[in-house]
Amino acid sequence: MILTKHKFNNSERWALDGFFLSPDFDMKNSLSLKADEFTAALLHMKTHETAAGDILPPIEYDHEVWACGVTYSRSRDAREAETDIKNIYDMVYEAERPELFFKAVGWRVRGTMAPIRIRKDSHWNVPEPELVLLINSSGEILGYCAGNDVSSRNIEGENPLYLPQAKMYDGSCALGPGICLANAKQMENLSITLVIERAGIIMFRGETSTSQIKRSFEELVSYLTMEMTFPFGAFLFTGTGIIPDEEFSLNEGDRVIITIDELVLENWVEQ
Ligand code: DO4
Ligand code: MG
């Protein structure tokens, strides 16, 4: 089951598998339901109206988006190479406590077929293709979408304390195209691919699988929810397992296509 959000008649409507949900559907309050009640509510709200209108990011304006880091060995290795401050990424990769950081508030998130951005004060920028979890207010995993944690490598590499500036700015967070409802077990072996095109030419192609992640999705959620309540649920990036080679940096106009199983998130880069 895939949940999408659409711009329709100057308003916004959620849809399930291509059919609008009733206009009364309230995503935020529905995320206080338990997982089985949430699915039942969606089925109850499904209409026979075919969904139409541009696809919006599958999130509400004041939802919080959080992110985990260094959960795949590729992420640890690339970051150890980009910084002079040694071992911190090794240490967090091996530590019991994962890295967690705030990424975006819902209104700042871009959807599929929308622009993402690179910072004007950064010269080394990459997309990070990640599986993003949707959790409810009880911390249950309800599903996932594809996410792009667009990042500046030189700002984070200069000093890890600059991470919020490397990762949080307008156009640095994309989610979409919809939310695939699934439990953690069903997410254990999903393929993730990243393709970057420049003027119609493929500049980079990388692939991984969620089976390569160091930690379980439940573990990541348990740290996020340990000392924070999310009455309306939350989104959680689970870290990247694909980082382009050191020579690569995003340019204005590049197309970034992230595929996670059947979900395809496509964006282009604006300055
Ligand atoms: O430590 C920096 C952030 C790591 C990250 O965003 C990732 O591994 O995906
Ligand atoms: Mg990341």
mmCIF file of C-alpha atoms and ligand atoms in Angstrom:
data_model
loop_
_atom_site.group_PDB
_atom_site.id
_atom_site.type_symbol
_atom_site.label_atom_id
_atom_site.label_comp_id
_atom_site.label_asym_id
_atom_site.label_seq_id
_atom_site.Cartn_x
_atom_site.Cartn_y
_atom_site.Cartn_z
ATOM 1 C CA MET A 1 0.000 0.000 0.000
ATOM 2 C CA ILE A 2 1.367 3.404 -0.997
ATOM 3 C CA LEU A 3 0.258 6.698 0.502
ATOM 4 C CA THR A 4 0.745 9.821 -1.614
ATOM 5 C CA LYS A 5 -0.143 13.465 -1.096
ATOM 6 C CA HIS A 6 -1.492 15.604 -3.949
ATOM 7 C CA LYS A 7 -2.170 19.227 -4.745
ATOM 8 C CA PHE A 8 -5.798 19.228 -5.875
ATOM 9 C CA ASN A 9 -8.215 22.134 -6.467
ATOM 10 C CA ASN A 10 -6.155 24.592 -4.401
ATOM 11 C CA SER A 11 -6.051 22.157 -1.544
ATOM 12 C CA GLU A 12 -4.145 19.030 -0.506
ATOM 13 C CA ARG A 13 -5.453 15.459 -0.471
ATOM 14 C CA TRP A 14 -3.880 12.197 0.622
ATOM 15 C CA ALA A 15 -4.394 9.104 -1.521
ATOM 16 C CA LEU A 16 -3.953 5.374 -1.048
ATOM 17 C CA ASP A 17 -2.842 3.275 -4.026
ATOM 18 C CA GLY A 18 -3.999 5.906 -6.501
ATOM 19 C CA PHE A 19 -7.391 6.698 -4.908
ATOM 20 C CA PHE A 20 -8.082 9.761 -2.801
ATOM 21 C CA LEU A 21 -8.782 9.354 0.877
ATOM 22 C CA SER A 22 -11.782 11.246 2.215
ATOM 23 C CA PRO A 23 -11.068 14.996 2.626
ATOM 24 C CA ASP A 24 -11.661 14.391 6.362
ATOM 25 C CA PHE A 25 -8.517 12.242 6.598
ATOM 26 C CA ASP A 26 -6.133 13.823 9.089
ATOM 27 C CA MET A 27 -2.618 12.419 8.677
ATOM 28 C CA LYS A 28 -1.175 14.000 11.817
ATOM 29 C CA ASN A 29 -3.883 12.776 14.165
ATOM 30 C CA SER A 30 -3.956 9.364 12.466
ATOM 31 C CA LEU A 31 -0.343 8.938 13.517
ATOM 32 C CA SER A 32 -1.496 8.659 17.115
ATOM 33 C CA LEU A 33 -3.186 5.371 16.117
ATOM 34 C CA LYS A 34 -1.473 2.005 16.543
ATOM 35 C CA ALA A 35 -0.125 0.435 13.337
ATOM 36 C CA ASP A 36 -3.080 -1.906 12.723
ATOM 37 C CA GLU A 37 -5.608 0.859 13.499
ATOM 38 C CA PHE A 38 -3.765 3.206 11.133
ATOM 39 C CA THR A 39 -4.078 0.711 8.251
ATOM 40 C CA ALA A 40 -7.746 0.135 9.070
ATOM 41 C CA ALA A 41 -8.382 3.907 9.135
ATOM 42 C CA LEU A 42 -6.757 4.320 5.721
ATOM 43 C CA LEU A 43 -8.867 1.556 4.196
ATOM 44 C CA HIS A 44 -11.979 3.055 5.785
ATOM 45 C CA MET A 45 -11.165 6.517 4.361
ATOM 46 C CA LYS A 46 -10.348 5.317 0.834
ATOM 47 C CA THR A 47 -12.776 6.658 -1.778
ATOM 48 C CA HIS A 48 -13.411 5.630 -5.412
ATOM 49 C CA GLU A 49 -12.043 8.964 -6.711
ATOM 50 C CA THR A 50 -8.897 8.525 -8.773
ATOM 51 C CA ALA A 51 -6.080 10.596 -7.298
ATOM 52 C CA ALA A 52 -5.019 13.537 -9.462
ATOM 53 C CA GLY A 53 -2.838 16.628 -9.222
ATOM 54 C CA ASP A 54 0.857 17.171 -8.630
ATOM 55 C CA ILE A 55 2.515 14.919 -6.081
ATOM 56 C CA LEU A 56 3.587 16.763 -2.926
ATOM 57 C CA PRO A 57 6.129 15.618 -0.337
ATOM 58 C CA PRO A 58 4.379 12.924 1.754
ATOM 59 C CA ILE A 59 4.573 14.899 4.996
ATOM 60 C CA GLU A 60 2.624 17.558 6.904
ATOM 61 C CA TYR A 61 4.011 21.077 7.380
ATOM 62 C CA ASP A 62 4.975 20.795 11.031
ATOM 63 C CA HIS A 63 6.200 17.209 11.016
ATOM 64 C CA GLU A 64 9.780 16.706 12.202
ATOM 65 C CA VAL A 65 12.360 14.934 10.070
ATOM 66 C CA TRP A 66 15.313 13.413 11.937
ATOM 67 C CA ALA A 67 18.325 11.562 10.589
ATOM 68 C CA CYS A 68 20.830 8.906 11.613
ATOM 69 C CA GLY A 69 24.416 8.879 10.392
ATOM 70 C CA VAL A 70 27.274 6.472 9.857
ATOM 71 C CA THR A 71 25.079 3.393 9.818
ATOM 72 C CA TYR A 72 26.762 1.853 6.732
ATOM 73 C CA SER A 73 30.526 1.185 6.446
ATOM 74 C CA ARG A 74 30.670 3.217 3.203
ATOM 75 C CA SER A 75 29.493 6.312 5.090
ATOM 76 C CA ARG A 76 32.097 5.780 7.832
ATOM 77 C CA ASP A 77 34.930 5.293 5.304
ATOM 78 C CA ALA A 78 34.028 8.311 3.141
ATOM 79 C CA ARG A 79 33.751 10.602 6.166
ATOM 80 C CA GLU A 80 36.977 9.393 7.752
ATOM 81 C CA ALA A 81 38.675 10.259 4.448
ATOM 82 C CA GLU A 82 37.157 13.756 4.181
ATOM 83 C CA THR A 83 38.115 15.006 7.663
ATOM 84 C CA ASP A 84 41.439 15.665 9.416
ATOM 85 C CA ILE A 85 39.822 14.954 12.766
ATOM 86 C CA LYS A 86 40.398 11.232 12.885
ATOM 87 C CA ASN A 87 38.407 8.359 14.355
ATOM 88 C CA ILE A 88 35.180 10.099 15.258
ATOM 89 C CA TYR A 89 33.246 8.314 12.504
ATOM 90 C CA ASP A 90 34.877 4.971 13.348
ATOM 91 C CA MET A 91 33.910 5.531 16.960
ATOM 92 C CA VAL A 92 30.252 6.266 16.264
ATOM 93 C CA TYR A 93 30.026 3.355 13.794
ATOM 94 C CA GLU A 94 31.221 0.995 16.558
ATOM 95 C CA ALA A 95 29.473 2.692 19.499
ATOM 96 C CA GLU A 96 26.327 1.475 21.165
ATOM 97 C CA ARG A 97 24.664 4.894 20.726
ATOM 98 C CA PRO A 98 23.914 5.891 17.105
ATOM 99 C CA GLU A 99 24.376 9.357 15.659
ATOM 100 C CA LEU A 100 21.072 11.282 15.430
ATOM 101 C CA PHE A 101 20.518 14.801 14.149
ATOM 102 C CA PHE A 102 17.606 17.034 13.216
ATOM 103 C CA LYS A 103 17.249 17.361 9.434
ATOM 104 C CA ALA A 104 14.158 19.416 8.570
ATOM 105 C CA VAL A 105 10.670 20.513 9.451
ATOM 106 C CA GLY A 106 7.939 19.346 7.064
ATOM 107 C CA TRP A 107 7.374 22.653 5.273
ATOM 108 C CA ARG A 108 11.048 22.750 4.248
ATOM 109 C CA VAL A 109 10.937 19.291 2.620
ATOM 110 C CA ARG A 110 10.904 18.957 -1.185
ATOM 111 C CA GLY A 111 8.947 16.197 -2.955
ATOM 112 C CA THR A 112 9.667 14.290 -6.121
ATOM 113 C CA MET A 113 10.121 16.283 -9.370
ATOM 114 C CA ALA A 114 11.052 19.386 -7.373
ATOM 115 C CA PRO A 115 14.391 21.181 -7.046
ATOM 116 C CA ILE A 116 16.952 20.399 -4.382
ATOM 117 C CA ARG A 117 19.802 22.805 -3.595
ATOM 118 C CA ILE A 118 23.496 23.038 -2.934
ATOM 119 C CA ARG A 119 24.806 25.785 -0.658
ATOM 120 C CA LYS A 120 26.451 28.849 -2.213
ATOM 121 C CA ASP A 121 29.293 28.656 0.339
ATOM 122 C CA SER A 122 30.087 25.000 -0.361
ATOM 123 C CA HIS A 123 32.173 23.534 -3.202
ATOM 124 C CA TRP A 124 31.817 19.790 -2.506
ATOM 125 C CA ASN A 125 28.230 18.547 -2.413
ATOM 126 C CA VAL A 126 26.599 15.141 -2.689
ATOM 127 C CA PRO A 127 23.180 13.533 -2.506
ATOM 128 C CA GLU A 128 22.715 10.841 0.155
ATOM 129 C CA PRO A 129 20.089 8.266 -0.841
ATOM 130 C CA GLU A 130 18.415 6.899 2.281
ATOM 131 C CA LEU A 131 15.492 4.820 3.400
ATOM 132 C CA VAL A 132 13.334 7.099 5.573
ATOM 133 C CA LEU A 133 11.065 5.585 8.207
ATOM 134 C CA LEU A 134 7.630 6.882 9.141
ATOM 135 C CA ILE A 135 6.847 6.213 12.794
ATOM 136 C CA ASN A 136 3.675 6.797 14.794
ATOM 137 C CA SER A 137 3.364 8.390 18.247
ATOM 138 C CA SER A 138 4.119 5.025 19.905
ATOM 139 C CA GLY A 139 7.350 4.659 17.933
ATOM 140 C CA GLU A 140 5.961 1.873 15.751
ATOM 141 C CA ILE A 141 7.352 1.730 12.217
ATOM 142 C CA LEU A 142 4.514 2.213 9.723
ATOM 143 C CA GLY A 143 6.371 2.465 6.436
ATOM 144 C CA TYR A 144 9.139 4.083 4.473
ATOM 145 C CA CYS A 145 9.794 6.540 1.707
ATOM 146 C CA ALA A 146 12.892 7.408 -0.305
ATOM 147 C CA GLY A 147 14.911 10.343 0.980
ATOM 148 C CA ASN A 148 17.777 12.543 -0.131
ATOM 149 C CA ASP A 149 19.956 13.927 2.681
ATOM 150 C CA VAL A 150 21.767 16.441 0.440
ATOM 151 C CA SER A 151 25.009 17.373 2.185
ATOM 152 C CA SER A 152 28.091 19.555 1.929
ATOM 153 C CA ARG A 153 31.172 17.361 2.327
ATOM 154 C CA ASN A 154 33.673 20.203 2.701
ATOM 155 C CA ILE A 155 31.713 21.979 5.466
ATOM 156 C CA GLU A 156 31.302 18.806 7.538
ATOM 157 C CA GLY A 157 34.873 17.726 6.661
ATOM 158 C CA GLU A 158 36.305 21.018 7.936
ATOM 159 C CA ASN A 159 34.867 20.415 11.382
ATOM 160 C CA PRO A 160 32.191 17.887 12.408
ATOM 161 C CA LEU A 161 30.650 20.585 14.635
ATOM 162 C CA TYR A 162 29.576 22.261 11.387
ATOM 163 C CA LEU A 163 27.308 19.289 10.630
ATOM 164 C CA PRO A 164 24.057 21.280 11.067
ATOM 165 C CA GLN A 165 25.249 23.763 8.407
ATOM 166 C CA ALA A 166 26.415 20.941 6.125
ATOM 167 C CA LYS A 167 23.038 19.248 6.353
ATOM 168 C CA MET A 168 20.320 21.795 7.141
ATOM 169 C CA TYR A 169 19.515 24.499 4.629
ATOM 170 C CA ASP A 170 16.773 25.226 2.092
ATOM 171 C CA GLY A 171 16.439 22.410 -0.434
ATOM 172 C CA SER A 172 18.668 19.944 1.430
ATOM 173 C CA CYS A 173 15.896 17.467 2.233
ATOM 174 C CA ALA A 174 13.756 15.591 -0.285
ATOM 175 C CA LEU A 175 11.222 12.851 0.459
ATOM 176 C CA GLY A 176 8.970 10.849 -1.781
ATOM 177 C CA PRO A 177 7.310 9.981 -3.953
ATOM 178 C CA GLY A 178 4.983 8.384 -1.373
ATOM 179 C CA ILE A 179 5.051 6.265 1.771
ATOM 180 C CA CYS A 180 5.150 2.518 1.265
ATOM 181 C CA LEU A 181 3.409 0.918 4.237
ATOM 182 C CA ALA A 182 5.591 -1.869 5.604
ATOM 183 C CA ASN A 183 6.986 -3.241 8.840
ATOM 184 C CA ALA A 184 10.683 -3.367 9.732
ATOM 185 C CA LYS A 185 11.021 -7.011 8.675
ATOM 186 C CA GLN A 186 9.792 -6.152 5.176
ATOM 187 C CA MET A 187 12.494 -3.480 4.930
ATOM 188 C CA GLU A 188 15.434 -5.741 5.729
ATOM 189 C CA ASN A 189 16.577 -6.410 2.162
ATOM 190 C CA LEU A 190 15.493 -3.559 -0.107
ATOM 191 C CA SER A 191 17.694 -2.369 -2.932
ATOM 192 C CA ILE A 192 18.721 1.295 -2.946
ATOM 193 C CA THR A 193 20.165 2.874 -6.088
ATOM 194 C CA LEU A 194 21.463 6.340 -6.840
ATOM 195 C CA VAL A 195 21.849 7.694 -10.372
ATOM 196 C CA ILE A 196 23.186 11.192 -11.087
ATOM 197 C CA GLU A 197 22.765 12.559 -14.617
ATOM 198 C CA ARG A 198 24.384 15.652 -16.097
ATOM 199 C CA ALA A 199 23.174 16.869 -19.513
ATOM 200 C CA GLY A 200 21.684 13.411 -20.156
ATOM 201 C CA ILE A 201 24.916 11.560 -19.280
ATOM 202 C CA ILE A 202 25.165 9.286 -16.258
ATOM 203 C CA MET A 203 27.911 10.738 -14.042
ATOM 204 C CA PHE A 204 27.485 8.297 -11.162
ATOM 205 C CA ARG A 205 25.594 5.095 -10.431
ATOM 206 C CA GLY A 206 25.739 3.288 -7.113
ATOM 207 C CA GLU A 207 23.779 0.549 -5.459
ATOM 208 C CA THR A 208 23.401 -0.953 -2.000
ATOM 209 C CA SER A 209 20.864 -2.865 0.032
ATOM 210 C CA THR A 210 19.294 -2.185 3.403
ATOM 211 C CA SER A 211 20.744 -5.573 4.441
ATOM 212 C CA GLN A 212 24.148 -3.774 4.665
ATOM 213 C CA ILE A 213 23.052 -1.461 7.509
ATOM 214 C CA LYS A 214 24.957 -1.883 10.790
ATOM 215 C CA ARG A 215 21.963 -1.335 13.092
ATOM 216 C CA SER A 216 18.337 -2.433 13.065
ATOM 217 C CA PHE A 217 15.624 0.075 12.203
ATOM 218 C CA GLU A 218 13.980 -0.590 15.577
ATOM 219 C CA GLU A 219 17.235 0.284 17.352
ATOM 220 C CA LEU A 220 17.456 3.619 15.497
ATOM 221 C CA VAL A 221 13.840 4.431 16.362
ATOM 222 C CA SER A 222 14.355 3.439 19.992
ATOM 223 C CA TYR A 223 17.152 6.016 20.376
ATOM 224 C CA LEU A 224 15.101 8.709 18.637
ATOM 225 C CA THR A 225 12.082 8.142 20.878
ATOM 226 C CA MET A 226 14.000 7.428 24.108
ATOM 227 C CA GLU A 227 13.674 10.948 25.518
ATOM 228 C CA MET A 228 11.454 12.689 22.944
ATOM 229 C CA THR A 229 7.745 12.360 22.334
ATOM 230 C CA PHE A 230 6.268 12.654 18.843
ATOM 231 C CA PRO A 231 2.496 13.072 19.316
ATOM 232 C CA PHE A 232 2.016 13.303 15.544
ATOM 233 C CA GLY A 233 4.678 10.780 14.525
ATOM 234 C CA ALA A 234 7.973 11.588 12.793
ATOM 235 C CA PHE A 235 10.231 10.727 9.864
ATOM 236 C CA LEU A 236 13.703 9.257 10.325
ATOM 237 C CA PHE A 237 16.471 9.035 7.709
ATOM 238 C CA THR A 238 18.415 5.831 8.366
ATOM 239 C CA GLY A 239 21.801 6.784 6.861
ATOM 240 C CA THR A 240 23.448 6.395 3.486
ATOM 241 C CA GLY A 241 25.266 3.369 2.114
ATOM 242 C CA ILE A 242 26.185 5.123 -1.158
ATOM 243 C CA ILE A 243 28.541 8.079 -1.487
ATOM 244 C CA PRO A 244 30.024 9.106 -4.858
ATOM 245 C CA ASP A 245 33.811 9.018 -5.281
ATOM 246 C CA GLU A 246 35.866 11.934 -3.916
ATOM 247 C CA GLU A 247 36.218 13.633 -7.333
ATOM 248 C CA PHE A 248 32.452 14.047 -7.668
ATOM 249 C CA SER A 249 30.439 17.099 -6.639
ATOM 250 C CA LEU A 250 26.903 18.035 -7.628
ATOM 251 C CA ASN A 251 26.423 20.806 -10.212
ATOM 252 C CA GLU A 252 23.469 23.023 -10.889
ATOM 253 C CA GLY A 253 21.151 21.202 -13.325
ATOM 254 C CA ASP A 254 22.151 17.657 -12.271
ATOM 255 C CA ARG A 255 19.299 15.164 -12.006
ATOM 256 C CA VAL A 256 19.365 12.901 -8.955
ATOM 257 C CA ILE A 257 17.310 9.715 -9.076
ATOM 258 C CA ILE A 258 16.985 7.583 -5.956
ATOM 259 C CA THR A 259 15.194 4.249 -6.169
ATOM 260 C CA ILE A 260 14.243 2.166 -3.146
ATOM 261 C CA ASP A 261 12.455 -0.971 -4.209
ATOM 262 C CA GLU A 262 9.444 0.368 -6.153
ATOM 263 C CA LEU A 263 9.741 4.005 -4.993
ATOM 264 C CA VAL A 264 11.497 6.533 -7.250
ATOM 265 C CA LEU A 265 12.445 9.974 -5.951
ATOM 266 C CA GLU A 266 13.694 12.323 -8.664
ATOM 267 C CA ASN A 267 15.001 15.867 -8.200
ATOM 268 C CA TRP A 268 17.203 18.350 -10.005
ATOM 269 C CA VAL A 269 19.796 20.638 -8.489
ATOM 270 C CA GLU A 270 19.348 24.398 -8.245
ATOM 271 C CA GLN A 271 21.941 26.770 -6.797
HETATM 272 O O1 DO4 B 1 28.086 12.173 10.459
HETATM 273 C C1 DO4 B 1 27.580 12.639 9.554
HETATM 274 C C2 DO4 B 1 26.304 12.349 8.940
HETATM 275 C C3 DO4 B 1 26.230 10.980 8.362
HETATM 276 C C4 DO4 B 1 25.103 10.752 7.446
HETATM 277 O O2 DO4 B 1 24.299 11.626 7.129
HETATM 278 C C5 DO4 B 1 24.920 9.414 6.870
HETATM 279 O O3 DO4 B 1 25.696 8.501 7.178
HETATM 280 O O4 DO4 B 1 23.982 9.260 6.107
HETATM 281 MG MG MG B 2 22.861 10.992 5.583
#
